[in-house]
C-alpha positions as a Python dict, from the first residue, in 0.01 Angstrom:
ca = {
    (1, 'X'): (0, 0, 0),
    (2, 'X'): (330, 143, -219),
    (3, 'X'): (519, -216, -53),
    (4, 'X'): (225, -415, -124),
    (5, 'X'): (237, -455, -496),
    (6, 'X'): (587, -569, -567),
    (7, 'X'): (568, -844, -294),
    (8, 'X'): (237, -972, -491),
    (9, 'X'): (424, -930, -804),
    (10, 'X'): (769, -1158, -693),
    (11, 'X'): (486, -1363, -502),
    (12, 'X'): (333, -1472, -848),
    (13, 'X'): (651, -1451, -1016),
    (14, 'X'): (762, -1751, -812),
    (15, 'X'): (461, -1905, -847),
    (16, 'X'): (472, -1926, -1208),
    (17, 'X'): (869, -2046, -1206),
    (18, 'X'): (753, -2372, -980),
    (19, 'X'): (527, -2494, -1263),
    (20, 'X'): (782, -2558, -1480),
    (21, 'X'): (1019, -2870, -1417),
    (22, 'X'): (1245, -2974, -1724),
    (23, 'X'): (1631, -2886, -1660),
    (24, 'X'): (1832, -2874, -1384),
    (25, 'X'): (1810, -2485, -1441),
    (26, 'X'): (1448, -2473, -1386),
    (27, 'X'): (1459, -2631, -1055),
    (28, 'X'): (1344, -2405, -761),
    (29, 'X'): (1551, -2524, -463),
    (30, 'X'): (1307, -2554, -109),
    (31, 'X'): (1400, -2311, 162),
    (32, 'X'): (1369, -2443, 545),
    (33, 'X'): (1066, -2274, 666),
    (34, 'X'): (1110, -2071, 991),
    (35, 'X'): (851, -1885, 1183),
    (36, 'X'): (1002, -1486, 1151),
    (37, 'X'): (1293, -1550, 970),
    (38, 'X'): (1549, -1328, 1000),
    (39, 'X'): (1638, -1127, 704),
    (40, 'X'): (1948, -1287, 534),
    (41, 'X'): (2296, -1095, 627),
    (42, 'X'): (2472, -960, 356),
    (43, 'X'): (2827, -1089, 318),
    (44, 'X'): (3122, -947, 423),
    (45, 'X'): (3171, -634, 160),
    (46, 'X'): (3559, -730, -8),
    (47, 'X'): (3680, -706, -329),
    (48, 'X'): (3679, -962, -624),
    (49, 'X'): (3357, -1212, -656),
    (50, 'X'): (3160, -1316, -399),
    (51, 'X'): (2864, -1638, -442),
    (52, 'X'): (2617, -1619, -122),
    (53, 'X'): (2271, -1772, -87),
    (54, 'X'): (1965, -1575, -61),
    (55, 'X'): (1732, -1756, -18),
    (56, 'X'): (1524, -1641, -289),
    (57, 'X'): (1658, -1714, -669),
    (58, 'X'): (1700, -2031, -815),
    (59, 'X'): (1992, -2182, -668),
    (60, 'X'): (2144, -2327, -979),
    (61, 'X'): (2059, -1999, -1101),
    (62, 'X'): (2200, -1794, -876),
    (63, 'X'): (2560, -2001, -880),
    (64, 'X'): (2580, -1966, -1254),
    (65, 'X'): (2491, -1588, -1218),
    (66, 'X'): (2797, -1542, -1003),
    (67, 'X'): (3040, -1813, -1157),
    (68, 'X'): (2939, -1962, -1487),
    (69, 'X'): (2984, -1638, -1755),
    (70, 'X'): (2837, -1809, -2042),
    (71, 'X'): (2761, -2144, -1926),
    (72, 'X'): (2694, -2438, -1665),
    (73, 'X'): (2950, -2455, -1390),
    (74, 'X'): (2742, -2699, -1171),
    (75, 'X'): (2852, -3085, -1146),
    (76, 'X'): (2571, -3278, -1029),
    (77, 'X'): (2393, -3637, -1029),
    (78, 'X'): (2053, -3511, -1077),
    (79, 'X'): (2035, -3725, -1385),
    (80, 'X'): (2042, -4028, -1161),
    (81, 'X'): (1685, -3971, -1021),
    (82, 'X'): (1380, -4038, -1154),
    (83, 'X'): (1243, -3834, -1129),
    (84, 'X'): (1548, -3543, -1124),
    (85, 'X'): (1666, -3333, -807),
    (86, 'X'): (1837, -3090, -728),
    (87, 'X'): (2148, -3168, -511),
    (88, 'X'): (2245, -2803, -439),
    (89, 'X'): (1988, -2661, -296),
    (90, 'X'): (1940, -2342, -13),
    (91, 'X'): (1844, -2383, 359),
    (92, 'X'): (1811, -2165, 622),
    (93, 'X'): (2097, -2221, 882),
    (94, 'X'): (2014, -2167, 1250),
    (95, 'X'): (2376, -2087, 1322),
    (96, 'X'): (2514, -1850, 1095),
    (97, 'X'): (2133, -1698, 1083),
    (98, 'X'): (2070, -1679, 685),
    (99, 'X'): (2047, -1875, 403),
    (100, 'X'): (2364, -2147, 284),
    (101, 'X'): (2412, -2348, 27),
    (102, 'X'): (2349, -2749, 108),
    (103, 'X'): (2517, -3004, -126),
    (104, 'X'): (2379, -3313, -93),
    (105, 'X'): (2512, -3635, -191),
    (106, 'X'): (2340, -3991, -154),
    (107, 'X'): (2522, -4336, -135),
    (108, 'X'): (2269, -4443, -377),
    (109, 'X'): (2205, -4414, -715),
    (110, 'X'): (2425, -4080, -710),
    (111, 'X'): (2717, -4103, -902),
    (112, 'X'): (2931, -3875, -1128),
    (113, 'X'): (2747, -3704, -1375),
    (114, 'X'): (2606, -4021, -1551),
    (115, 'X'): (2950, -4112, -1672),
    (116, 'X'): (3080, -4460, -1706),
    (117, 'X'): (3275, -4441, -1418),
    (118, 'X'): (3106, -4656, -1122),
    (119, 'X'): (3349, -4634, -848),
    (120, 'X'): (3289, -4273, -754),
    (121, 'X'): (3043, -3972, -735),
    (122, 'X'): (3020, -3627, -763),
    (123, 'X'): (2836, -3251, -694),
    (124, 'X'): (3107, -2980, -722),
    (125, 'X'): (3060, -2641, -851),
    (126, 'X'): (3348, -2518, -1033),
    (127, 'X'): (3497, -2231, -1210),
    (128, 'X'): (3627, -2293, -1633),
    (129, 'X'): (3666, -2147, -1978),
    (130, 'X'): (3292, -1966, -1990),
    (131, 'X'): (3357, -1831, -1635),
    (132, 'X'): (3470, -1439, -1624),
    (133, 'X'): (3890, -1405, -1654),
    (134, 'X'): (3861, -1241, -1313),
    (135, 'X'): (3764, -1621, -1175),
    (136, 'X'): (4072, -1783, -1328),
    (137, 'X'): (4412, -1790, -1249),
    (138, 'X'): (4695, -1722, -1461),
    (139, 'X'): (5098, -1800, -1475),
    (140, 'X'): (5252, -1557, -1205),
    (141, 'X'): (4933, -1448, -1088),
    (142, 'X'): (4862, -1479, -710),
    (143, 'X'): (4474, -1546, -654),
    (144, 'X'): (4292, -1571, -285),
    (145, 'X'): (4013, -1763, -222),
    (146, 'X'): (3799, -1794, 71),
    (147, 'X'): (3467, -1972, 189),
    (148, 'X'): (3241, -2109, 508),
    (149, 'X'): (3168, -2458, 502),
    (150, 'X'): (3008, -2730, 759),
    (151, 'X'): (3052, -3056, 808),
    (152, 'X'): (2758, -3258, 994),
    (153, 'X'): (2847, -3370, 1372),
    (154, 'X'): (2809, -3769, 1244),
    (155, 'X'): (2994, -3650, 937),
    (156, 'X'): (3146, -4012, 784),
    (157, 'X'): (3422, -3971, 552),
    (158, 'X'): (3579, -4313, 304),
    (159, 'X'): (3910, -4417, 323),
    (160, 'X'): (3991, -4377, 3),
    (161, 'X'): (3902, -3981, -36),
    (162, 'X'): (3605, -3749, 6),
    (163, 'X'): (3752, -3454, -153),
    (164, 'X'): (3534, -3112, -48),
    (165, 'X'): (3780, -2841, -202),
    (166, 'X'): (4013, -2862, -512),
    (167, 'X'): (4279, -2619, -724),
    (168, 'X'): (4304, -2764, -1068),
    (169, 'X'): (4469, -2663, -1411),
    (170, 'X'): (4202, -2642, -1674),
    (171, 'X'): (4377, -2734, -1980),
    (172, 'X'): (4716, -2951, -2035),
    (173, 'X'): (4825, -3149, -1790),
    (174, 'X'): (4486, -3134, -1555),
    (175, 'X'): (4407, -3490, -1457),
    (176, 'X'): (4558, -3466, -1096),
    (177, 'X'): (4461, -3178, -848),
    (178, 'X'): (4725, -2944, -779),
    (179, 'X'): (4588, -2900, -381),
    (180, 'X'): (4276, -3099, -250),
    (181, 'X'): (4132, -3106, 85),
    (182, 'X'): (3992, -3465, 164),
    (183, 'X'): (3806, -3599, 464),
    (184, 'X'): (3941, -3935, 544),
    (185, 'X'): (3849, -4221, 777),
    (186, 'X'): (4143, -4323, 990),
    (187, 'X'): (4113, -4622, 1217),
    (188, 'X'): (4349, -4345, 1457),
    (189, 'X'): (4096, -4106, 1469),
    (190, 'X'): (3930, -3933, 1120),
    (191, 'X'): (4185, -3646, 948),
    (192, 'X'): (4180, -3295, 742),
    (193, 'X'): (4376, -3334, 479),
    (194, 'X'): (4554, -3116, 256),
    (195, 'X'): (4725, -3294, -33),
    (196, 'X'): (4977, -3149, -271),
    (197, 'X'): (5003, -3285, -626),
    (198, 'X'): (5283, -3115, -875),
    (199, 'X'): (5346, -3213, -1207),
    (200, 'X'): (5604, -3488, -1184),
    (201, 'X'): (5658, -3734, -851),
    (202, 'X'): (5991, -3555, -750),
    (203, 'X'): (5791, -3216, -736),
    (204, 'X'): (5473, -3349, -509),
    (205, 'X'): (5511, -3270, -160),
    (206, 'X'): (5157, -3482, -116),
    (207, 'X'): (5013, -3468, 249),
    (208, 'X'): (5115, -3080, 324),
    (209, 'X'): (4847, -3087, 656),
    (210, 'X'): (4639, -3329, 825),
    (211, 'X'): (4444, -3221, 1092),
    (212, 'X'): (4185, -3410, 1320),
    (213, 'X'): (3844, -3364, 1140),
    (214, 'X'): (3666, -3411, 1467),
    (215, 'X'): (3745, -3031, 1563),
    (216, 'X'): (3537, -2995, 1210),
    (217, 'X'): (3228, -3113, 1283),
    (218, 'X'): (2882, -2966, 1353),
    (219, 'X'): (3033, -2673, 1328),
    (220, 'X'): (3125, -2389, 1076),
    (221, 'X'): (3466, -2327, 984),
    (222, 'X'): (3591, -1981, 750),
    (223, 'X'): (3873, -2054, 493),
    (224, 'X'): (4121, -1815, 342),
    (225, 'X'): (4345, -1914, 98),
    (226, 'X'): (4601, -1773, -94),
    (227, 'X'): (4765, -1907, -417),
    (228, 'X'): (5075, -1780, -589),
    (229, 'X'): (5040, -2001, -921),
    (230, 'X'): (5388, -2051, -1046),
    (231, 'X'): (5613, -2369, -1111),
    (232, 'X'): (5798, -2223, -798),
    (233, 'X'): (5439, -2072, -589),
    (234, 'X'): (5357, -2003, -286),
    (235, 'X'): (5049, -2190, -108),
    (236, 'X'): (4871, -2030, 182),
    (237, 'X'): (4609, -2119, 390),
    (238, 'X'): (4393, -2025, 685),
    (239, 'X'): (4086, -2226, 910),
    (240, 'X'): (3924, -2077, 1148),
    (241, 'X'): (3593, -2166, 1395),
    (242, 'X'): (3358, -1937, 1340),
    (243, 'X'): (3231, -2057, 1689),
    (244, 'X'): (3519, -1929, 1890),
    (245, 'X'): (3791, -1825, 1648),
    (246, 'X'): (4018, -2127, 1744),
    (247, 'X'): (4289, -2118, 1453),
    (248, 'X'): (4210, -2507, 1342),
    (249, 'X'): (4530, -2460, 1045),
    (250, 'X'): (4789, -2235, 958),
    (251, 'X'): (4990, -2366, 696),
    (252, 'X'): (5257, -2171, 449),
    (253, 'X'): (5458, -2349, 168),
    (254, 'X'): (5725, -2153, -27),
    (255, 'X'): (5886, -2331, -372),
    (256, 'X'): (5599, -2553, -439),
    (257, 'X'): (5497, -2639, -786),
    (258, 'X'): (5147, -2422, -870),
    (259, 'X'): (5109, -2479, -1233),
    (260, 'X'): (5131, -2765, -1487),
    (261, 'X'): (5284, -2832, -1852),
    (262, 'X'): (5110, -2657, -2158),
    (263, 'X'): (4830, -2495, -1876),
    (264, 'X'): (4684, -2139, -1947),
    (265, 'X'): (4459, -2137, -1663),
    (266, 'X'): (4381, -2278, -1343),
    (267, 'X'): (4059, -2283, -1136),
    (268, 'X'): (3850, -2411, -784),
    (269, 'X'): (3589, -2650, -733),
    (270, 'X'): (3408, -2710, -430),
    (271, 'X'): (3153, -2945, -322),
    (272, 'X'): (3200, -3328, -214),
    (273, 'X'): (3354, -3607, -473),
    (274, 'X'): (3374, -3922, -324),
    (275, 'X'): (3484, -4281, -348),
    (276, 'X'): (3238, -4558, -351),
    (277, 'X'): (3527, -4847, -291),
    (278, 'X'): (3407, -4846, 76),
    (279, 'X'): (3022, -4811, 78),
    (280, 'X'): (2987, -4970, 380),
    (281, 'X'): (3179, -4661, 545),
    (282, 'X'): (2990, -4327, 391),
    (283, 'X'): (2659, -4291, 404),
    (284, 'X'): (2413, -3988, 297),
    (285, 'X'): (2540, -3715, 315),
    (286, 'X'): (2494, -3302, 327),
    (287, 'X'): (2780, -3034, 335),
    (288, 'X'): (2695, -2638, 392),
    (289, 'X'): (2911, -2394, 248),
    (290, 'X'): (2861, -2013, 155),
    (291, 'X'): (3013, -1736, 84),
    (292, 'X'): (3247, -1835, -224),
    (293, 'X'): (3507, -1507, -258),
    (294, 'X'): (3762, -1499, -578),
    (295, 'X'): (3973, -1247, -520),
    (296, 'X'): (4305, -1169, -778),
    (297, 'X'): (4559, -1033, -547),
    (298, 'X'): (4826, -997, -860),
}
């Protein structure tokens, strides 16, 4: 009877905490019902910052818990529905066997953040200014960064960009990614690409991988990579099928341009931003990804 009490207790807890629907913050995200779920795995114990689904907090919560210090790191269109949703929500994911993180983005009325821009959309999570220093990179300082994501097996990508992973500078000169990985539809067969973008034309190395996106999909993939964030850096990177360990990219670049004029810091996003130029080519869409690690190397 010692267990009994505390279940009732978080039982009514959550209870209460669906009642309540105002901000994006108070949204409880649904959880896939399975009969005898299996406890969610803890993540692989490394160093730095690690974001994982449980299954059990408020997602929104949760990924500000982890990332957003003082503030709101999430980049959603909720405020396109009426009535609001969530777009991040957490599932239970027959493959890996524990809760993930599922973005969702929908052809229509989504769109990015309820800003005047129509030709595009957004739901990225992020690291900035509020977030801890440990989640920012600094001149000279060499940060790794590693995640799971999934693509669906009818995955459809735009022509124009579906970006699902970007490094950006967070002040000065931080229009332009400095590295993006974009799903794009090729008439040759769909691509992975990684796209370099330094501060001046002569310094952008632009498409530094492309890689057929069919040996993405349906299935989850692990990421590692390592930045050296310098106007000289070093870019790393590392894909791997979780399925069978096939190596899907391997990729070093030495002497690439890592940092921008009058930047301090520098940060990730993840998620999916899209084009809408090509509507007639996306369509709804849902990404997994977990276990977000932020690791400062030196």
């Amino acid at each position: 009877m010692k267990t009994t009490i505390p279940v009732l207790v978080m039982l009514l807890i959550s209870s209460l905490s669906c009642s309540k629907k105002t901000s994006k913050e108070d949204y409880v995200s649904p959880i896939v019902k399975v009969e005898n779920p299996i406890v969610p795995v803890e993540p692989e114990k490394t160093s730095g910052v690690t974001l994982s689904a449980d299954g059990l907090t408020n997602t929104y919560t949760l990924i500000n818990k982890y990332f957003g210090g003082t503030g709101d790191v999430i980049e959603t269109p909720d405020c396109a529905h009426s009535p609001g949703a969530p777009h991040i929500t957490q599932i239970y994911d027959e493959l890996l066997k524990k809760y993930v993180f599922a973005f969702q983005i929908h052809v229509s009325p989504d769109n990015d953040r309820c800003l005047p821009a129509t030709d595009r959309q957004r739901n990225e999570i992020k690291t900035y200014d509020k977030s801890p220093d440990s989640l920012l990179a600094s001149l000279n300082e060499t940060v790794r960064y590693s995640w799971k994501f999934k693509l669906d097996k009818d995955f459809k990508p735009s022509p124009n960009f579906t970006h699902i992973h970007q490094i950006k500078a967070l002040d000065g000169d931080d229009d332009l990614p400095l590295i993006t990985f974009t799903a794009r539809y090729k008439s040759s067969g769909n691509k992975l690409e990684v796209i370099h973008t330094g501060g001046t034309g002569t310094t952008s190395l632009k498409y530094i991988a492309s890689v057929p996106l069919s040996d993405f999909m349906g299935e989850w993939v692990e990421v590692k990579e390592e930045v050296s964030f310098s106007f000289d850096g070093k870019y790393q990177v590392l894909i791997k099928r979780i399925s069978d360990g096939k190596t899907l990219l391997d990729l070093t670049v030495n002497n690439i341009d890592l940092w921008r004029d009058a930047t301090t810091l520098c940060r990730p996003k993840w998620g999916i931003y899209r084009s809408l130029l090509s509507p007639e080519y996306i369509r709804d869409e849902q990404i997994r990804f977990n276990d977000f690690n932020i690791t400062e190397i030196k």
